[in-house]
mmCIF file of C-alpha atoms in Angstrom:
data_model
loop_
_atom_site.group_PDB
_atom_site.id
_atom_site.type_symbol
_atom_site.label_atom_id
_atom_site.label_comp_id
_atom_site.label_asym_id
_atom_site.label_seq_id
_atom_site.Cartn_x
_atom_site.Cartn_y
_atom_site.Cartn_z
ATOM 1 C CA PHE A 1 4.979 -9.631 -6.442
ATOM 2 C CA LEU A 2 7.336 -10.199 -9.298
ATOM 3 C CA TYR A 3 7.962 -14.074 -9.895
ATOM 4 C CA ILE A 4 11.050 -15.297 -11.391
ATOM 5 C CA TYR A 5 10.998 -19.074 -12.083
ATOM 6 C CA PHE A 6 14.044 -21.032 -12.548
ATOM 7 C CA PRO A 7 14.443 -24.820 -13.897
ATOM 8 C CA GLU A 8 13.322 -27.349 -11.249
ATOM 9 C CA THR A 9 16.847 -28.062 -10.417
ATOM 10 C CA HIS A 10 17.073 -24.180 -9.070
ATOM 11 C CA GLY A 11 14.167 -23.935 -7.191
ATOM 12 C CA VAL A 12 11.755 -20.472 -7.660
ATOM 13 C CA SER A 13 12.741 -17.147 -7.061
ATOM 14 C CA PHE A 14 10.629 -14.001 -6.357
ATOM 15 C CA ARG A 15 10.701 -10.398 -5.349
ATOM 16 C CA ILE A 16 8.773 -8.470 -3.381
ATOM 17 C CA GLN A 17 8.462 -4.692 -2.410
ATOM 18 C CA ILE A 18 7.209 -3.793 0.957
ATOM 19 C CA ASN A 19 6.569 -0.144 2.520
ATOM 20 C CA VAL A 20 7.379 -0.029 6.141
ATOM 21 C CA LYS A 21 6.950 2.636 8.345
ATOM 22 C CA GLU A 22 10.252 3.451 10.349
ATOM 23 C CA LEU A 23 11.791 6.122 12.848
ATOM 24 C CA LEU A 24 9.794 9.726 12.102
ATOM 25 C CA ASP A 25 7.327 8.176 10.446
ATOM 26 C CA LYS A 26 9.577 8.141 7.597
ATOM 27 C CA ASP A 27 8.440 5.474 4.698
ATOM 28 C CA VAL A 28 11.449 2.747 3.788
ATOM 29 C CA LEU A 29 10.527 1.019 0.620
ATOM 30 C CA LEU A 30 12.188 -2.461 1.307
ATOM 31 C CA LYS A 31 13.185 -4.325 -2.089
ATOM 32 C CA LEU A 32 13.366 -8.305 -1.060
ATOM 33 C CA LEU A 33 14.413 -10.836 -3.408
ATOM 34 C CA PHE A 34 13.488 -14.635 -1.892
ATOM 35 C CA HIS A 35 15.163 -17.543 -3.740
ATOM 36 C CA LEU A 36 13.081 -21.044 -2.609
ATOM 37 C CA PRO A 37 15.672 -23.803 -3.124
ATOM 38 C CA VAL A 38 13.946 -26.982 -4.327
ATOM 39 C CA ASN A 39 13.972 -28.534 -1.088
ATOM 40 C CA TYR A 40 11.937 -25.487 0.429
ATOM 41 C CA PRO A 41 10.773 -25.240 3.401
ATOM 42 C CA SER A 42 13.344 -27.877 4.750
ATOM 43 C CA THR A 43 16.009 -25.587 3.853
ATOM 44 C CA PRO A 44 15.527 -22.100 4.662
ATOM 45 C CA PRO A 45 15.034 -19.363 1.136
ATOM 46 C CA ASP A 46 18.298 -17.253 0.177
ATOM 47 C CA ILE A 47 17.426 -13.682 0.698
ATOM 48 C CA SER A 48 18.720 -10.541 -0.362
ATOM 49 C CA VAL A 49 17.609 -6.940 0.883
ATOM 50 C CA ASN A 50 17.904 -3.531 -0.935
ATOM 51 C CA SER A 51 16.616 -0.157 0.105
ATOM 52 C CA ASP A 52 17.336 3.392 -1.213
ATOM 53 C CA GLN A 53 16.613 4.672 2.411
ATOM 54 C CA LEU A 54 19.017 2.163 4.370
ATOM 55 C CA THR A 55 22.490 1.955 4.244
ATOM 56 C CA ARG A 56 24.303 -1.256 2.693
ATOM 57 C CA ALA A 57 25.401 -2.405 6.435
ATOM 58 C CA GLN A 58 21.940 -1.943 7.160
ATOM 59 C CA CYS A 59 20.525 -4.045 4.692
ATOM 60 C CA MET A 60 22.760 -6.591 5.403
ATOM 61 C CA ASP A 61 21.624 -6.844 9.173
ATOM 62 C CA VAL A 62 18.174 -7.102 7.924
ATOM 63 C CA LYS A 63 18.964 -10.096 5.669
ATOM 64 C CA GLU A 64 20.949 -11.620 8.659
ATOM 65 C CA LYS A 65 17.930 -11.234 11.016
ATOM 66 C CA LEU A 66 15.507 -12.851 8.691
ATOM 67 C CA LEU A 67 17.883 -15.719 7.956
ATOM 68 C CA GLU A 68 17.885 -16.155 12.075
ATOM 69 C CA GLN A 69 13.886 -16.149 11.871
ATOM 70 C CA ALA A 70 14.159 -18.311 8.736
ATOM 71 C CA LYS A 71 15.835 -21.274 10.881
ATOM 72 C CA LYS A 72 12.887 -20.934 13.143
ATOM 73 C CA HIS A 73 10.317 -21.719 10.793
ATOM 74 C CA LEU A 74 12.180 -24.692 9.003
ATOM 75 C CA SER A 75 9.642 -27.318 7.492
ATOM 76 C CA GLU A 76 6.922 -25.082 7.281
ATOM 77 C CA PRO A 77 6.091 -22.165 4.593
ATOM 78 C CA MET A 78 7.785 -19.307 6.052
ATOM 79 C CA VAL A 79 7.838 -16.194 3.546
ATOM 80 C CA HIS A 80 4.498 -14.782 4.317
ATOM 81 C CA ASP A 81 5.888 -14.981 8.393
ATOM 82 C CA LEU A 82 9.292 -13.395 7.531
ATOM 83 C CA ILE A 83 7.522 -10.492 5.794
ATOM 84 C CA LEU A 84 5.325 -9.887 8.916
ATOM 85 C CA TRP A 85 8.148 -10.111 11.157
ATOM 86 C CA VAL A 86 10.242 -7.412 8.885
ATOM 87 C CA GLN A 87 7.540 -4.964 8.958
ATOM 88 C CA GLN A 88 7.075 -5.475 12.925
ATOM 89 C CA HIS A 89 10.926 -5.400 13.956
ATOM 90 C CA LEU A 90 12.503 -3.290 11.324
ATOM 91 C CA GLN A 91 12.958 -0.143 13.706
ATOM 92 C CA ASP A 92 14.243 -2.527 16.036
ATOM 93 C CA VAL A 93 17.071 -4.018 13.694
ATOM 94 C CA ILE A 94 17.945 -0.459 12.198
ATOM 95 C CA LYS A 95 18.294 0.772 16.006
ATOM 96 C CA GLN A 96 20.818 -1.996 16.826
ATOM 97 C CA SER A 97 22.687 -1.637 13.992
ATOM 98 C CA ALA A 98 23.700 1.734 14.518
ATOM 99 C CA THR A 99 25.093 0.260 17.577
ATOM 100 C CA VAL A 100 27.157 -2.568 16.430
ATOM 101 C CA CYS A 101 28.433 0.073 13.615
ATOM 102 C CA ASN A 102 29.554 2.295 16.820
ATOM 103 C CA GLU A 103 31.407 -0.953 18.383
ATOM 104 C CA GLU A 104 32.774 -2.530 15.067
ATOM 105 C CA THR A 105 36.233 -3.825 15.467
ATOM 106 C CA THR A 106 38.649 -3.490 12.402
ATOM 107 C CA LEU A 107 40.117 -6.898 13.116
ATOM 108 C CA SER A 108 39.740 -9.442 9.989
ATOM 109 C CA LYS A 109 38.202 -12.345 10.861
ATOM 110 C CA GLY A 110 41.240 -13.960 9.089
ATOM 111 C CA THR A 111 38.701 -16.278 6.885
ATOM 112 C CA GLU A 112 37.188 -16.689 3.780
ATOM 113 C CA ASP A 113 34.004 -15.367 5.458
ATOM 114 C CA GLY A 114 35.626 -12.043 6.086
ATOM 115 C CA ILE A 115 36.195 -11.327 2.387
ATOM 116 C CA TRP A 116 34.154 -8.885 0.673
ATOM 117 C CA MET A 117 33.982 -7.573 -2.714
ATOM 118 C CA LEU A 118 33.161 -4.155 -4.136
ATOM 119 C CA LEU A 119 32.064 -2.833 -7.642
ATOM 120 C CA LEU A 120 32.241 0.790 -8.351
ATOM 121 C CA HIS A 121 31.392 2.834 -11.341
ATOM 122 C CA LEU A 122 33.354 6.119 -11.954
ATOM 123 C CA ASP A 123 32.127 9.055 -14.371
ATOM 124 C CA HIS A 124 35.381 9.957 -15.886
ATOM 125 C CA MET A 125 39.041 10.284 -14.669
ATOM 126 C CA ARG A 126 40.409 13.776 -16.165
ATOM 127 C CA ALA A 127 44.074 13.265 -14.723
ATOM 128 C CA LYS A 128 43.761 9.490 -15.468
ATOM 129 C CA ALA A 129 47.640 8.603 -15.142
ATOM 130 C CA LYS A 130 47.648 10.113 -11.590
ATOM 131 C CA TYR A 131 44.086 8.971 -10.914
ATOM 132 C CA VAL A 132 45.533 5.253 -11.461
ATOM 133 C CA LYS A 133 48.409 5.291 -9.604
ATOM 134 C CA THR A 134 46.469 6.260 -6.409
ATOM 135 C CA VAL A 135 44.086 3.693 -7.066
ATOM 136 C CA GLU A 136 46.807 1.355 -7.314
ATOM 137 C CA LYS A 137 48.637 2.420 -4.276
ATOM 138 C CA TRP A 138 45.502 2.647 -2.165
ATOM 139 C CA ALA A 139 45.163 -1.158 -2.941
ATOM 140 C CA SER A 140 48.290 -2.053 -2.521
ATOM 141 C CA ASN A 141 48.459 -0.372 1.223
ATOM 142 C CA LEU A 142 44.993 -2.114 2.120
ATOM 143 C CA ARG A 143 45.955 -5.040 0.331
ATOM 144 C CA LEU A 144 43.174 -5.133 -1.709
ATOM 145 C CA THR A 145 43.012 -7.490 -5.128
ATOM 146 C CA GLY A 146 40.861 -7.115 -7.963
ATOM 147 C CA ARG A 147 40.640 -4.863 -11.502
ATOM 148 C CA LEU A 148 40.770 -1.266 -12.438
ATOM 149 C CA MET A 149 38.773 -1.807 -15.765
ATOM 150 C CA PHE A 150 38.222 0.547 -18.617
ATOM 151 C CA MET A 151 35.967 -0.188 -21.803
ATOM 152 C CA GLY A 152 35.238 2.674 -23.865
ATOM 153 C CA LYS A 153 33.862 5.422 -21.684
ATOM 154 C CA ILE A 154 32.741 2.913 -18.734
ATOM 155 C CA ILE A 155 35.582 2.667 -15.586
ATOM 156 C CA LEU A 156 34.736 0.015 -13.048
ATOM 157 C CA ILE A 157 36.629 -0.846 -10.173
ATOM 158 C CA LEU A 158 36.282 -4.144 -8.634
ATOM 159 C CA LEU A 159 38.152 -4.943 -5.278
ATOM 160 C CA GLN A 160 38.383 -8.283 -3.005
ATOM 161 C CA GLY A 161 39.524 -8.056 0.508
ATOM 162 C CA ASP A 162 38.839 -7.610 4.324
ATOM 163 C CA ARG A 163 35.592 -5.782 4.709
ATOM 164 C CA SER A 164 37.382 -3.360 7.081
ATOM 165 C CA SER A 165 39.715 -2.656 4.006
ATOM 166 C CA ILE A 166 36.750 -2.300 2.184
ATOM 167 C CA LYS A 167 35.065 0.220 4.020
ATOM 168 C CA GLU A 168 38.362 2.138 4.241
ATOM 169 C CA TYR A 169 38.947 2.072 0.653
ATOM 170 C CA LEU A 170 35.709 3.880 0.161
ATOM 171 C CA ILE A 171 36.221 6.604 2.492
ATOM 172 C CA LEU A 172 39.647 7.518 0.878
ATOM 173 C CA GLN A 173 37.797 7.247 -2.613
ATOM 174 C CA LYS A 174 35.128 9.613 -1.338
ATOM 175 C CA THR A 175 37.132 12.259 0.524
ATOM 176 C CA SER A 176 40.530 12.164 -1.167
ATOM 177 C CA LYS A 177 41.293 14.722 -4.017
ATOM 178 C CA VAL A 178 42.160 12.224 -6.505
ATOM 179 C CA ASP A 179 41.252 13.859 -10.175
ATOM 180 C CA VAL A 180 41.224 17.563 -11.386
ATOM 181 C CA ASP A 181 37.839 19.671 -12.629
ATOM 182 C CA SER A 182 37.528 21.126 -15.677
ATOM 183 C CA SER A 183 39.952 24.525 -14.913
ATOM 184 C CA GLY A 184 42.763 22.024 -13.587
ATOM 185 C CA LYS A 185 42.238 22.501 -9.670
ATOM 186 C CA LYS A 186 42.558 19.408 -7.542
ATOM 187 C CA CYS A 187 39.130 17.844 -6.869
ATOM 188 C CA LYS A 188 37.218 14.933 -5.129
ATOM 189 C CA GLU A 189 35.344 12.270 -6.847
ATOM 190 C CA LYS A 190 31.819 13.291 -6.997
ATOM 191 C CA MET A 191 30.419 10.936 -9.429
ATOM 192 C CA MET A 192 31.079 7.492 -7.865
ATOM 193 C CA ARG A 193 28.308 4.881 -7.580
ATOM 194 C CA VAL A 194 28.593 1.865 -5.194
ATOM 195 C CA LEU A 195 27.053 -0.727 -7.655
ATOM 196 C CA CYS A 196 27.642 -3.544 -5.540
ATOM 197 C CA GLU A 197 29.126 -4.478 -1.924
ATOM 198 C CA THR A 198 28.850 -8.037 -1.025
ATOM 199 C CA GLU A 199 30.106 -10.983 0.899
ATOM 200 C CA VAL A 200 32.601 -12.996 -1.365
ATOM 201 C CA GLN A 201 30.568 -16.420 -1.795
ATOM 202 C CA SER A 202 32.208 -20.135 -2.715
ATOM 203 C CA GLN A 203 31.520 -19.721 -6.522
ATOM 204 C CA HIS A 204 33.388 -16.505 -6.872
ATOM 205 C CA LYS A 205 37.195 -16.671 -7.294
ATOM 206 C CA ARG A 206 39.690 -14.863 -5.210
ATOM 207 C CA PHE A 207 41.936 -11.990 -7.398
ATOM 208 C CA GLN A 208 45.328 -12.710 -6.369
ATOM 209 C CA THR A 209 46.454 -9.391 -7.631
ATOM 210 C CA PHE A 210 45.044 -6.038 -8.440
ATOM 211 C CA GLU A 211 45.514 -5.005 -12.469
ATOM 212 C CA VAL A 212 44.540 -2.234 -14.485
ATOM 213 C CA LYS A 213 43.208 -3.353 -17.491
ATOM 214 C CA GLU A 214 41.472 -2.226 -20.757
ATOM 215 C CA TYR A 215 39.154 -3.898 -22.901
ATOM 216 C CA SER A 216 37.893 -2.902 -26.615
ATOM 217 C CA THR A 217 34.562 -4.646 -26.443
ATOM 218 C CA PRO A 218 31.747 -5.566 -23.781
ATOM 219 C CA GLU A 219 32.317 -9.144 -24.545
ATOM 220 C CA GLU A 220 35.769 -8.972 -23.226
ATOM 221 C CA LEU A 221 34.586 -7.260 -20.331
ATOM 222 C CA GLN A 222 31.933 -9.961 -19.559
ATOM 223 C CA LYS A 223 34.802 -12.450 -20.155
ATOM 224 C CA GLU A 224 36.939 -11.000 -17.291
ATOM 225 C CA PHE A 225 33.699 -11.353 -15.004
ATOM 226 C CA GLU A 226 33.065 -14.768 -15.994
ATOM 227 C CA THR A 227 36.639 -15.953 -15.309
ATOM 228 C CA ALA A 228 36.260 -14.589 -11.738
ATOM 229 C CA GLY A 229 32.664 -16.635 -11.454
ATOM 230 C CA LEU A 230 30.899 -13.142 -11.592
ATOM 231 C CA THR A 231 28.583 -13.924 -14.349
ATOM 232 C CA THR A 232 25.523 -12.586 -12.163
ATOM 233 C CA LEU A 233 27.254 -9.681 -10.950
ATOM 234 C CA PHE A 234 28.174 -8.598 -14.583
ATOM 235 C CA SER A 235 24.632 -9.152 -15.841
ATOM 236 C CA GLU A 236 22.781 -7.154 -13.052
ATOM 237 C CA PHE A 237 25.152 -4.269 -12.961
ATOM 238 C CA VAL A 238 27.005 -3.536 -16.214
ATOM 239 C CA PRO A 239 24.356 -3.773 -19.079
ATOM 240 C CA PRO A 240 22.504 -0.446 -18.217
ATOM 241 C CA LEU A 241 25.969 1.015 -18.376
ATOM 242 C CA LEU A 242 26.321 0.257 -21.893
ATOM 243 C CA LYS A 243 23.159 1.373 -23.038
#
């Protein structure tokens, strides 16, 4: 257990890591973050789920199922019960998740709930001008807004839009020949990392356009995130890249 205490007005957060035996007896290490609001257990906790062995979509499905369970336990301490539940039912959730993925419709919900955000880290761009134009074109075609950000050697792409468009962008980014290798031959992006893929929350501001921007200091970059209500996103994912 790693406990993180916040001031009384914010409640308490803590991380728990559990090993769950999954399909084919493979161990799945689940990293769960529970944030207990001040009026817990009358209000369910906020839950975040991460695992290197599961896809982002599977983690989201596990989180949704845990929140459903939490609503059944209102007014009674529930974290222990939720951990037991996920240990017993993870395999079923993952099986269900695969089925839902196959049947997933690409129709957008057309509401704020359907807006997702993606933060990518690129290692380098050899053919920078061509690469930038390609990213701008994809963002425009998929109606995605956000920023392509350069700060020193750091390259970040922050996108907002329909979940189906975000998924399509990721496929394009991974499968298209967007750059050139050291010998000048066209090549696919092999060193991209997805830092975060999440639903846009009410505290996040929506980007109205997609822009390419350069920043001369980490403080300038941080300010861009803060202006968009993304201070937490910055502090969680960007400082490790500055080291």
